[in-house]
Amino acid sequence: MSAQHSANDKNTMIMRLEPVVIPRHAHSMRSTDLSPNTLKVLRQLIAKGYKAYAVGGCIRDKLLGQAPKDFDVVTNATPEQIKGCFRNCRLIGRRFRLAHITFGREIIEVATFRGHHTKEVEPKSDEKSATKPKSKEFEQLAKQNEAGQLVRDNIFGTIEEDAARRDFTFNAMYFDVQDESILDFADGLGAIASRQVQMIGDSEVRFREDPVRMIRAIRFASKLNMKIPAQLSASIKENAHLMTNVPPARLFEEVNKLLLSGTGVITFENLVSHNLLTPLFPLLMALLKDVKSKEYQFIIQMLKNTDNRINNNQRITPAFLYATFLWYPMEERAQERMFESSMTLNDAINLASADILFQQSRRIMIPKRFSLPVREIWSLQQRLQKRQGRRCLQLLTHPKFRAAYDFLLLRGTVEGGDLLELAQWWTEFQTANESTQESMLQALPNKTPKRRNKRKPKTRKPRHDV
Ligand code: ATP
Ligand code: MG
């Protein structure tokens, strides 16, 4: 059995893990489950005298009966040594330095075994660790802030140390292409058999080191249909607020992986129940009343549609997700703006859009190539209401028409009434022939739609009990 020892003091806890070797006949993972380029990278590193393994998600997913999609490689070669083995290699990352080996559109990520941040730790294994810096260099390679968060993680170590630094037990399995065995350091196989998300080490310490591990726990539980044990679940709820310490730039990709991987609905519900929606989307959370509210149903309906699209291999964009998550906060802000000064609805929407996206970017940095389409989807909602004249036909050729129409349909589905009628009109209009379009336009009442009444915006208190 794998051994997990830890010192009593949580803060100086040092894990030592021993591997259990699972021979090829005892599991289903094969070298052919790896992408050909991953195999090339592994074989090249081994040929140059280094140790190299496939690690993480690809083994976990395969053992759970899913096709591995993303392949991570780990080695005892330092990033510079890895670079020396490949022509198509680039070193990236400051917080966590690693090598990207590029083969056309496929990038294989190669990391060096990570070691412990405590200087006194000596490697137990007879394997030489990649580097063991003296304390002067230490500060430049590893850094923890006062909250215990790792802001730099470039201390290299042995495979045992590397395993202990991984997040969950099912992610600390290493596949050896030479004999197709799996090195299982923390009974990952047991976690897979019992379908449990189990943290390596003390969850308080591990979440403090890197709060992103909390949303990874939610992601794996939701995506892989696994359970989060009660104690771990409680620990996430208690530490959820630490998410606000994560740099917004790191969260965009993480949140995409969370909500755009085909199990968005269950992931969202798990985020809410673990108090994680507040630090990620505070503006949305403040508006969610109960699960029956239109605001909540709007999100669920979008995630259902998105899950269906992903599972049918249709295209999706994060812009649609952010447009939906921030629509009601934006609408409320626009109404406040109109109430404060006598500006047009369009101007109010423009100002509110900028405002809301700016506030959200303090938590999750949305790249411009996605925030601009969000603004377009929103501003087109007004234009879709004004159907008189030739404008309708022009609108059909707008590059964001499709997204804006889908968004209107989503609003119509949730709110019903005039909005649903309007969305249905557009459903028909866009596919109708010219003469039908002509008669549809003529049948419209000959006036511009009423401006929404200015009403005093309600002041809402944030609710955290959805
Ligand atoms: P996915 O299928 O989403 O790629 P993954 O587990 O492979 O899942 P990656 O982000 O590719 O996730 O990370 C690869 C491996 O690196 C993980 O399996 C885990 O062992 C380790 N890892 C990643 N992020 C962390 C983290 N924040 N803390 C500790 N270990 C991590
Ligand atoms: Mg991976």
Short mmCIF file of C-alpha atoms and ligand atoms in Angstrom, two decimals:
data_model
loop_
_atom_site.label_atom_id
_atom_site.label_comp_id
_atom_site.label_asym_id
_atom_site.label_seq_id
_atom_site.Cartn_x
_atom_site.Cartn_y
_atom_site.Cartn_z
CA MET A 1 0.00 0.00 0.00
CA SER A 2 1.14 3.52 -0.54
CA ALA A 3 2.41 5.25 2.54
CA GLN A 4 1.37 8.76 3.48
CA HIS A 5 3.20 10.23 6.45
CA SER A 6 2.84 13.71 7.71
CA ALA A 7 4.24 15.68 10.59
CA ASN A 8 1.71 16.80 13.17
CA ASP A 9 2.15 20.48 12.66
CA LYS A 10 0.02 21.35 9.65
CA ASN A 11 2.22 24.24 8.62
CA THR A 12 5.41 22.28 8.46
CA MET A 13 3.73 19.20 7.15
CA ILE A 14 5.88 17.32 4.70
CA MET A 15 4.39 14.49 2.82
CA ARG A 16 6.41 11.47 1.91
CA LEU A 17 4.73 9.19 -0.55
CA GLU A 18 5.92 5.79 -1.70
CA PRO A 19 4.76 4.36 -5.00
CA VAL A 20 2.88 1.16 -5.54
CA VAL A 21 3.78 -0.25 -8.95
CA ILE A 22 0.70 -1.41 -10.83
CA PRO A 23 1.95 -3.69 -13.61
CA ARG A 24 0.50 -3.46 -17.12
CA HIS A 25 -1.70 -6.54 -16.76
CA ALA A 26 -3.46 -5.01 -13.74
CA HIS A 27 -4.82 -1.87 -15.44
CA SER A 28 -6.19 -0.68 -18.78
CA MET A 29 -3.82 2.19 -19.67
CA ARG A 30 -1.59 1.60 -22.71
CA SER A 31 1.03 3.67 -24.52
CA THR A 32 -1.36 3.84 -27.47
CA ASP A 33 -3.78 5.82 -25.30
CA LEU A 34 -1.28 8.66 -25.41
CA SER A 35 -1.11 10.95 -28.41
CA PRO A 36 1.73 10.07 -30.81
CA ASN A 37 3.42 13.38 -29.99
CA THR A 38 3.28 12.69 -26.25
CA LEU A 39 4.95 9.37 -26.92
CA LYS A 40 7.64 11.10 -28.99
CA VAL A 41 8.37 13.53 -26.15
CA LEU A 42 8.56 10.77 -23.54
CA ARG A 43 10.82 8.60 -25.69
CA GLN A 44 13.13 11.48 -26.55
CA LEU A 45 13.59 12.43 -22.88
CA ILE A 46 14.22 8.80 -21.93
CA ALA A 47 16.68 8.42 -24.82
CA LYS A 48 18.60 11.42 -23.46
CA GLY A 49 18.94 9.67 -20.11
CA TYR A 50 16.16 11.40 -18.17
CA LYS A 51 13.21 9.92 -16.38
CA ALA A 52 9.91 10.84 -17.98
CA TYR A 53 6.29 9.87 -17.32
CA ALA A 54 2.81 10.73 -18.49
CA VAL A 55 0.94 12.06 -15.48
CA GLY A 56 -2.34 13.50 -14.27
CA GLY A 57 -5.60 13.74 -16.18
CA CYS A 58 -4.80 11.35 -19.01
CA ILE A 59 -4.31 8.39 -16.65
CA ARG A 60 -7.21 9.32 -14.40
CA ASP A 61 -9.61 9.73 -17.32
CA LYS A 62 -8.53 6.51 -19.00
CA LEU A 63 -8.97 4.50 -15.80
CA LEU A 64 -12.44 6.03 -15.46
CA GLY A 65 -13.30 4.79 -18.94
CA GLN A 66 -13.05 8.19 -20.65
CA ALA A 67 -10.85 9.00 -23.62
CA PRO A 68 -7.86 11.05 -22.41
CA LYS A 69 -7.74 14.45 -24.13
CA ASP A 70 -4.95 16.38 -22.60
CA PHE A 71 -1.52 14.86 -21.92
CA ASP A 72 0.87 16.08 -19.28
CA VAL A 73 4.46 14.93 -19.11
CA VAL A 74 6.76 15.15 -16.12
CA THR A 75 10.49 14.57 -15.98
CA ASN A 76 13.59 14.98 -13.83
CA ALA A 77 15.15 17.19 -16.54
CA THR A 78 15.16 20.90 -15.69
CA PRO A 79 13.35 23.29 -18.07
CA GLU A 80 16.70 24.23 -19.64
CA GLN A 81 17.63 20.57 -20.07
CA ILE A 82 14.22 19.89 -21.66
CA LYS A 83 14.85 22.76 -24.06
CA GLY A 84 18.13 21.12 -24.97
CA CYS A 85 16.29 17.95 -26.06
CA PHE A 86 13.83 19.56 -28.50
CA ARG A 87 13.99 22.13 -31.27
CA ASN A 88 10.28 22.95 -30.99
CA CYS A 89 10.43 23.87 -27.29
CA ARG A 90 9.56 27.11 -25.47
CA LEU A 91 9.87 27.76 -21.77
CA ILE A 92 6.89 29.51 -20.23
CA GLY A 93 5.54 30.65 -16.85
CA ARG A 94 7.09 32.51 -13.97
CA ARG A 95 5.09 31.19 -11.05
CA PHE A 96 5.38 27.67 -12.40
CA ARG A 97 8.09 27.36 -15.05
CA LEU A 98 7.54 24.64 -17.61
CA ALA A 99 8.27 23.65 -21.20
CA HIS A 100 5.87 23.70 -24.12
CA ILE A 101 6.78 21.41 -26.99
CA THR A 102 4.83 22.33 -30.08
CA PHE A 103 3.76 19.97 -32.83
CA GLY A 104 1.53 21.96 -35.18
CA ARG A 105 -1.62 22.61 -33.15
CA GLU A 106 -0.75 20.17 -30.38
CA ILE A 107 1.26 21.45 -27.44
CA ILE A 108 2.74 18.96 -24.98
CA GLU A 109 3.30 20.47 -21.57
CA VAL A 110 6.41 19.13 -19.85
CA ALA A 111 6.99 19.94 -16.18
CA THR A 112 9.98 19.18 -14.00
CA PHE A 113 9.40 17.22 -10.75
CA ARG A 114 8.47 19.78 -8.09
CA GLY A 115 10.09 19.59 -4.66
CA HIS A 116 9.07 20.81 -1.22
CA HIS A 117 9.40 24.43 -0.25
CA THR A 118 10.83 23.60 3.15
CA LYS A 119 14.60 23.88 2.97
CA GLU A 120 15.32 21.15 5.49
CA VAL A 121 13.65 18.45 3.42
CA GLU A 122 16.11 16.01 1.96
CA PRO A 123 15.02 13.72 -0.84
CA LYS A 124 14.40 10.25 0.47
CA SER A 125 14.86 8.62 -2.87
CA ASP A 126 18.31 7.72 -4.21
CA GLU A 127 17.25 9.43 -7.43
CA LYS A 128 19.00 12.73 -7.84
CA SER A 129 16.61 15.65 -7.78
CA ALA A 130 16.82 18.10 -10.61
CA THR A 131 18.10 20.98 -8.48
CA LYS A 132 18.43 21.59 -4.78
CA PRO A 133 19.17 25.27 -4.41
CA LYS A 134 21.09 26.82 -1.55
CA SER A 135 18.97 29.23 0.50
CA LYS A 136 20.09 32.38 -1.32
CA GLU A 137 18.64 31.19 -4.59
CA PHE A 138 15.66 29.76 -2.77
CA GLU A 139 13.71 33.03 -2.57
CA GLN A 140 13.89 33.45 -6.33
CA LEU A 141 12.61 29.96 -6.98
CA ALA A 142 9.97 29.49 -4.33
CA LYS A 143 7.85 32.10 -2.68
CA GLN A 144 4.90 32.01 -0.35
CA ASN A 145 2.98 35.13 0.71
CA GLU A 146 1.74 35.81 4.26
CA ALA A 147 -1.48 33.93 3.54
CA GLY A 148 0.54 30.78 2.77
CA GLN A 149 -0.17 31.08 -0.96
CA LEU A 150 2.55 29.86 -3.33
CA VAL A 151 3.37 32.76 -5.59
CA ARG A 152 6.38 31.01 -7.08
CA ASP A 153 6.86 27.27 -7.33
CA ASN A 154 10.11 26.43 -9.05
CA ILE A 155 11.90 24.22 -6.54
CA PHE A 156 12.65 20.99 -8.29
CA GLY A 157 12.75 17.63 -6.53
CA THR A 158 12.28 13.90 -6.74
CA ILE A 159 9.32 11.99 -8.10
CA GLU A 160 8.19 11.22 -4.51
CA GLU A 161 8.16 14.91 -3.66
CA ASP A 162 6.48 15.71 -6.94
CA ALA A 163 3.69 13.24 -6.15
CA ALA A 164 3.17 14.83 -2.74
CA ARG A 165 2.84 18.28 -4.33
CA ARG A 166 0.01 17.20 -6.61
CA ASP A 167 -3.54 18.07 -5.67
CA PHE A 168 -5.69 14.93 -5.58
CA THR A 169 -4.79 11.28 -5.11
CA PHE A 170 -6.07 10.32 -8.58
CA ASN A 171 -3.78 12.94 -10.09
CA ALA A 172 -0.62 11.45 -8.53
CA MET A 173 -0.33 8.46 -10.86
CA TYR A 174 2.58 8.21 -13.29
CA PHE A 175 2.54 6.09 -16.43
CA ASP A 176 5.84 4.56 -17.53
CA VAL A 177 5.90 4.01 -21.31
CA GLN A 178 8.81 1.61 -21.03
CA ASP A 179 6.91 -1.19 -19.29
CA GLU A 180 3.41 0.35 -19.30
CA SER A 181 3.21 0.19 -15.51
CA ILE A 182 1.58 2.86 -13.36
CA LEU A 183 3.31 4.30 -10.31
CA ASP A 184 0.51 5.04 -7.88
CA PHE A 185 1.76 7.22 -5.03
CA ALA A 186 -1.38 7.95 -3.02
CA ASP A 187 -3.83 5.16 -3.80
CA GLY A 188 -5.29 7.01 -6.75
CA LEU A 189 -6.62 3.70 -7.97
CA GLY A 190 -8.62 3.33 -4.75
CA ALA A 191 -10.07 6.84 -5.20
CA ILE A 192 -11.09 5.96 -8.73
CA ALA A 193 -12.70 2.70 -7.62
CA SER A 194 -14.69 4.49 -4.89
CA ARG A 195 -15.22 7.58 -7.07
CA GLN A 196 -13.98 9.98 -4.41
CA VAL A 197 -12.12 13.25 -4.79
CA GLN A 198 -9.41 12.91 -2.14
CA MET A 199 -6.93 15.64 -1.38
CA ILE A 200 -3.27 14.83 -0.87
CA GLY A 201 -2.29 16.25 2.50
CA ASP A 202 -4.16 18.66 4.71
CA SER A 203 -6.84 20.49 2.71
CA GLU A 204 -6.50 23.71 4.77
CA VAL A 205 -2.81 23.97 3.92
CA ARG A 206 -3.25 22.87 0.33
CA PHE A 207 -6.08 25.38 -0.29
CA ARG A 208 -4.08 28.14 1.33
CA GLU A 209 -1.09 27.30 -0.90
CA ASP A 210 -3.28 27.42 -3.98
CA PRO A 211 -7.00 28.28 -3.73
CA VAL A 212 -7.53 27.18 -7.35
CA ARG A 213 -7.45 23.62 -6.00
CA MET A 214 -10.96 24.27 -4.63
CA ILE A 215 -12.43 24.87 -8.05
CA ARG A 216 -10.43 21.92 -9.40
CA ALA A 217 -12.11 19.71 -6.78
CA ILE A 218 -15.52 20.94 -7.96
CA ARG A 219 -14.51 20.44 -11.59
CA PHE A 220 -13.39 16.85 -11.14
CA ALA A 221 -16.39 15.93 -8.98
CA SER A 222 -18.82 17.39 -11.52
CA LYS A 223 -17.09 16.27 -14.70
CA LEU A 224 -16.19 12.79 -13.52
CA ASN A 225 -19.33 12.18 -11.48
CA MET A 226 -17.36 11.67 -8.27
CA LYS A 227 -18.11 12.50 -4.65
CA ILE A 228 -16.41 15.12 -2.54
CA PRO A 229 -16.11 13.63 0.98
CA ALA A 230 -17.97 15.61 3.66
CA GLN A 231 -14.80 16.88 5.33
CA LEU A 232 -13.30 18.14 2.08
CA SER A 233 -16.61 19.71 1.14
CA ALA A 234 -16.74 21.55 4.48
CA SER A 235 -13.15 22.68 4.03
CA ILE A 236 -13.96 24.17 0.61
CA LYS A 237 -16.96 26.03 2.03
CA GLU A 238 -14.80 27.48 4.79
CA ASN A 239 -11.93 28.48 2.54
CA ALA A 240 -13.94 29.62 -0.51
CA HIS A 241 -13.19 33.28 0.29
CA LEU A 242 -9.48 32.60 -0.42
CA MET A 243 -10.37 32.53 -4.13
CA THR A 244 -10.26 36.33 -4.10
CA ASN A 245 -6.45 36.04 -3.61
CA VAL A 246 -5.99 34.33 -6.97
CA PRO A 247 -4.75 36.69 -9.69
CA PRO A 248 -7.67 37.43 -12.10
CA ALA A 249 -5.45 36.59 -15.09
CA ARG A 250 -5.12 33.00 -13.91
CA LEU A 251 -8.84 32.50 -13.48
CA PHE A 252 -10.13 33.03 -17.00
CA GLU A 253 -8.86 29.69 -18.32
CA GLU A 254 -9.74 27.89 -15.09
CA VAL A 255 -13.32 29.13 -15.20
CA ASN A 256 -13.64 28.15 -18.86
CA LYS A 257 -12.50 24.64 -17.99
CA LEU A 258 -14.98 24.62 -15.14
CA LEU A 259 -18.09 25.76 -16.90
CA LEU A 260 -17.42 24.88 -20.52
CA SER A 261 -16.62 21.20 -20.39
CA GLY A 262 -20.02 19.61 -20.87
CA THR A 263 -21.21 19.41 -17.26
CA GLY A 264 -21.83 23.09 -16.63
CA VAL A 265 -25.18 22.74 -14.83
CA ILE A 266 -23.96 20.40 -12.13
CA THR A 267 -20.70 22.34 -11.83
CA PHE A 268 -22.62 25.58 -11.32
CA GLU A 269 -24.81 24.02 -8.63
CA ASN A 270 -21.73 22.67 -6.89
CA LEU A 271 -20.03 26.07 -7.04
CA VAL A 272 -23.06 27.73 -5.46
CA SER A 273 -23.39 25.12 -2.72
CA HIS A 274 -19.67 25.43 -1.89
CA ASN A 275 -19.80 29.26 -1.59
CA LEU A 276 -17.51 29.58 -4.61
CA LEU A 277 -19.79 31.62 -6.83
CA THR A 278 -19.47 34.70 -4.61
CA PRO A 279 -15.70 35.13 -5.04
CA LEU A 280 -15.88 34.33 -8.77
CA PHE A 281 -19.02 36.20 -9.82
CA PRO A 282 -20.01 38.53 -6.96
CA LEU A 283 -22.28 40.67 -9.14
CA LEU A 284 -24.28 37.68 -10.26
CA MET A 285 -24.43 36.09 -6.82
CA ALA A 286 -25.90 39.29 -5.39
CA LEU A 287 -28.88 38.93 -7.74
CA LEU A 288 -29.61 35.23 -7.32
CA LYS A 289 -32.65 34.89 -5.11
CA ASP A 290 -33.78 31.33 -5.23
CA VAL A 291 -33.49 28.53 -7.74
CA LYS A 292 -36.89 29.44 -9.22
CA SER A 293 -35.96 33.07 -9.89
CA LYS A 294 -35.59 34.13 -13.51
CA GLU A 295 -31.99 35.13 -12.82
CA TYR A 296 -31.11 31.62 -11.64
CA GLN A 297 -33.11 29.92 -14.39
CA PHE A 298 -31.45 32.10 -17.02
CA ILE A 299 -28.03 30.76 -15.99
CA ILE A 300 -29.21 27.16 -15.76
CA GLN A 301 -30.90 27.32 -19.17
CA MET A 302 -27.74 28.75 -20.77
CA LEU A 303 -25.58 26.07 -19.16
CA LYS A 304 -27.99 23.34 -20.30
CA ASN A 305 -27.81 24.64 -23.88
CA THR A 306 -24.03 24.92 -23.64
CA ASP A 307 -23.66 21.38 -22.26
CA ASN A 308 -25.77 20.10 -25.17
CA ARG A 309 -23.69 22.00 -27.69
CA ILE A 310 -20.43 20.68 -26.22
CA ASN A 311 -21.72 17.13 -26.13
CA ASN A 312 -22.76 17.47 -29.78
CA ASN A 313 -19.37 18.90 -30.77
CA GLN A 314 -20.85 22.30 -31.63
CA ARG A 315 -18.89 25.49 -31.23
CA ILE A 316 -19.14 27.49 -28.00
CA THR A 317 -17.63 30.75 -26.88
CA PRO A 318 -16.82 32.07 -23.42
CA ALA A 319 -18.34 35.40 -24.59
CA PHE A 320 -21.82 33.87 -24.42
CA LEU A 321 -21.19 32.62 -20.90
CA TYR A 322 -20.05 36.01 -19.65
CA ALA A 323 -22.87 37.78 -21.51
CA THR A 324 -25.34 35.58 -19.64
CA PHE A 325 -23.69 35.65 -16.22
CA LEU A 326 -23.51 39.44 -16.27
CA TRP A 327 -26.71 40.32 -18.15
CA TYR A 328 -28.99 40.98 -15.19
CA PRO A 329 -26.30 42.85 -13.22
CA MET A 330 -25.77 44.98 -16.35
CA GLU A 331 -29.51 45.53 -16.85
CA GLU A 332 -29.91 46.61 -13.26
CA ARG A 333 -26.95 48.98 -13.51
CA ALA A 334 -28.37 50.48 -16.74
CA GLN A 335 -31.67 51.16 -15.00
CA GLU A 336 -29.86 52.84 -12.14
CA ARG A 337 -28.02 55.01 -14.67
CA MET A 338 -31.25 56.02 -16.40
CA PHE A 339 -32.84 56.84 -13.09
CA GLU A 340 -29.90 59.00 -12.00
CA SER A 341 -29.71 61.07 -15.20
CA SER A 342 -31.91 61.42 -18.22
CA MET A 343 -29.82 59.45 -20.65
CA THR A 344 -31.15 57.17 -23.39
CA LEU A 345 -31.42 53.46 -22.80
CA ASN A 346 -28.64 52.88 -25.33
CA ASP A 347 -26.27 55.21 -23.52
CA ALA A 348 -27.19 53.69 -20.19
CA ILE A 349 -26.49 50.20 -21.53
CA ASN A 350 -23.13 51.32 -22.91
CA LEU A 351 -22.05 52.83 -19.64
CA ALA A 352 -23.39 49.98 -17.56
CA SER A 353 -21.68 47.41 -19.82
CA ALA A 354 -18.29 49.03 -19.37
CA ASP A 355 -18.87 49.35 -15.67
CA ILE A 356 -19.96 45.75 -15.07
CA LEU A 357 -17.21 44.24 -17.23
CA PHE A 358 -14.65 46.33 -15.43
CA GLN A 359 -15.89 45.19 -12.04
CA GLN A 360 -15.96 41.56 -13.11
CA SER A 361 -12.42 41.80 -14.47
CA ARG A 362 -11.18 42.44 -10.93
CA ARG A 363 -12.07 38.80 -10.22
CA ILE A 364 -11.67 37.15 -13.62
CA MET A 365 -9.67 38.86 -16.34
CA ILE A 366 -11.76 38.55 -19.50
CA PRO A 367 -9.57 39.06 -22.57
CA LYS A 368 -10.74 41.82 -24.95
CA ARG A 369 -11.43 39.32 -27.69
CA PHE A 370 -14.24 38.01 -25.49
CA SER A 371 -15.37 41.14 -23.63
CA LEU A 372 -15.96 43.04 -26.89
CA PRO A 373 -18.37 40.38 -28.22
CA VAL A 374 -20.12 40.44 -24.82
CA ARG A 375 -20.79 44.15 -25.31
CA GLU A 376 -21.97 43.56 -28.87
CA ILE A 377 -24.38 40.81 -27.80
CA TRP A 378 -25.81 43.16 -25.19
CA SER A 379 -26.11 46.23 -27.40
CA LEU A 380 -27.69 44.18 -30.20
CA GLN A 381 -30.54 43.27 -27.84
CA GLN A 382 -31.86 46.81 -28.33
CA ARG A 383 -31.43 46.67 -32.08
CA LEU A 384 -33.34 43.40 -32.29
CA GLN A 385 -36.33 45.18 -30.79
CA LYS A 386 -36.45 47.83 -33.53
CA ARG A 387 -37.75 45.93 -36.49
CA GLN A 388 -39.05 48.71 -38.71
CA GLY A 389 -37.65 49.28 -42.19
CA ARG A 390 -34.56 47.87 -43.80
CA ARG A 391 -32.66 47.65 -40.52
CA CYS A 392 -33.78 44.09 -39.98
CA LEU A 393 -32.21 42.89 -43.16
CA GLN A 394 -28.94 44.67 -42.35
CA LEU A 395 -28.95 43.15 -38.91
CA LEU A 396 -29.05 39.64 -40.37
CA THR A 397 -25.59 40.22 -41.85
CA HIS A 398 -24.08 41.54 -38.61
CA PRO A 399 -21.19 39.24 -37.55
CA LYS A 400 -22.69 38.91 -34.08
CA PHE A 401 -26.30 38.48 -35.22
CA ARG A 402 -26.33 34.75 -34.49
CA ALA A 403 -25.01 35.12 -30.97
CA ALA A 404 -27.33 38.06 -30.25
CA TYR A 405 -30.34 36.13 -31.59
CA ASP A 406 -29.44 33.04 -29.51
CA PHE A 407 -29.18 35.35 -26.51
CA LEU A 408 -32.59 36.89 -27.22
CA LEU A 409 -34.07 33.41 -27.55
CA LEU A 410 -32.57 32.46 -24.22
CA ARG A 411 -34.09 35.56 -22.60
CA GLY A 412 -37.41 34.82 -24.27
CA THR A 413 -37.40 31.21 -23.09
CA VAL A 414 -36.86 32.29 -19.50
CA GLU A 415 -38.97 35.47 -19.38
CA GLY A 416 -41.73 34.51 -21.86
CA GLY A 417 -44.25 37.19 -22.97
CA ASP A 418 -43.24 39.84 -25.53
CA LEU A 419 -39.62 38.76 -25.47
CA LEU A 420 -40.49 35.24 -26.49
CA GLU A 421 -42.72 36.55 -29.28
CA LEU A 422 -39.93 38.79 -30.49
CA ALA A 423 -37.46 35.90 -30.48
CA GLN A 424 -39.92 33.70 -32.37
CA TRP A 425 -40.42 36.46 -34.93
CA TRP A 426 -36.67 36.51 -35.54
CA THR A 427 -36.56 32.73 -35.74
CA GLU A 428 -39.00 32.90 -38.63
CA PHE A 429 -37.63 36.03 -40.27
CA GLN A 430 -34.04 34.86 -40.63
CA THR A 431 -34.94 31.74 -42.62
CA ALA A 432 -37.91 33.17 -44.55
CA ASN A 433 -37.69 33.93 -48.27
CA GLU A 434 -37.69 37.52 -49.49
CA SER A 435 -41.41 37.86 -50.06
CA THR A 436 -42.28 36.38 -46.65
CA GLN A 437 -39.76 38.71 -45.04
CA GLU A 438 -41.42 41.61 -46.86
CA SER A 439 -44.87 40.69 -45.61
CA MET A 440 -43.53 40.08 -42.07
CA LEU A 441 -42.12 43.62 -42.08
CA GLN A 442 -45.35 45.10 -43.40
CA ALA A 443 -47.38 43.30 -40.78
CA LEU A 444 -45.45 45.03 -38.00
CA PRO A 445 -47.24 47.84 -36.14
CA ASN A 446 -45.94 51.07 -37.62
CA LYS A 447 -44.29 52.54 -34.53
CA THR A 448 -41.11 52.17 -32.62
CA PRO A 449 -41.39 50.12 -29.45
CA LYS A 450 -42.15 51.88 -26.23
CA ARG A 451 -39.17 52.87 -24.18
CA ARG A 452 -39.09 50.98 -20.96
CA ASN A 453 -40.48 52.95 -18.06
CA LYS A 454 -37.90 54.37 -15.86
CA ARG A 455 -38.43 52.75 -12.54
CA LYS A 456 -36.60 53.27 -9.38
CA PRO A 457 -34.14 50.43 -9.10
CA LYS A 458 -34.64 48.19 -6.15
CA THR A 459 -31.75 48.02 -3.75
CA ARG A 460 -30.91 44.44 -3.17
CA LYS A 461 -28.86 42.88 -0.50
CA PRO A 462 -26.47 40.15 -1.59
CA ARG A 463 -27.88 36.71 -0.86
CA HIS A 464 -25.65 33.77 -0.15
CA ASP A 465 -28.25 31.21 0.62
CA VAL A 466 -29.38 30.04 -2.81
P1 ATP B 1 -7.48 18.00 -17.21
O1 ATP B 1 -8.19 16.81 -17.71
O2 ATP B 1 -8.38 19.13 -16.99
O3 ATP B 1 -6.26 18.35 -18.00
P2 ATP B 1 -5.54 17.50 -15.17
O4 ATP B 1 -5.61 16.83 -13.83
O5 ATP B 1 -4.61 16.86 -16.15
O6 ATP B 1 -7.01 17.58 -15.74
P3 ATP B 1 -3.96 19.85 -15.50
O7 ATP B 1 -4.30 21.25 -15.20
O8 ATP B 1 -3.63 19.47 -16.89
O9 ATP B 1 -5.17 18.99 -14.95
O10 ATP B 1 -2.75 19.45 -14.54
C1 ATP B 1 -1.97 18.29 -14.71
C2 ATP B 1 -1.60 17.72 -13.35
O11 ATP B 1 -0.85 18.69 -12.62
C3 ATP B 1 -2.78 17.39 -12.46
O12 ATP B 1 -3.28 16.09 -12.71
C4 ATP B 1 -2.16 17.49 -11.07
O13 ATP B 1 -1.42 16.34 -10.78
C5 ATP B 1 -1.20 18.64 -11.24
N1 ATP B 1 -1.80 19.94 -10.88
C6 ATP B 1 -2.41 20.82 -11.71
N2 ATP B 1 -2.82 21.91 -11.05
C7 ATP B 1 -2.46 21.72 -9.76
C8 ATP B 1 -2.58 22.52 -8.58
N3 ATP B 1 -3.17 23.71 -8.62
N4 ATP B 1 -2.06 22.00 -7.43
C9 ATP B 1 -1.46 20.80 -7.41
N5 ATP B 1 -1.32 20.02 -8.48
C10 ATP B 1 -1.80 20.47 -9.64
MG MG B 2 -4.13 17.75 -17.99
#
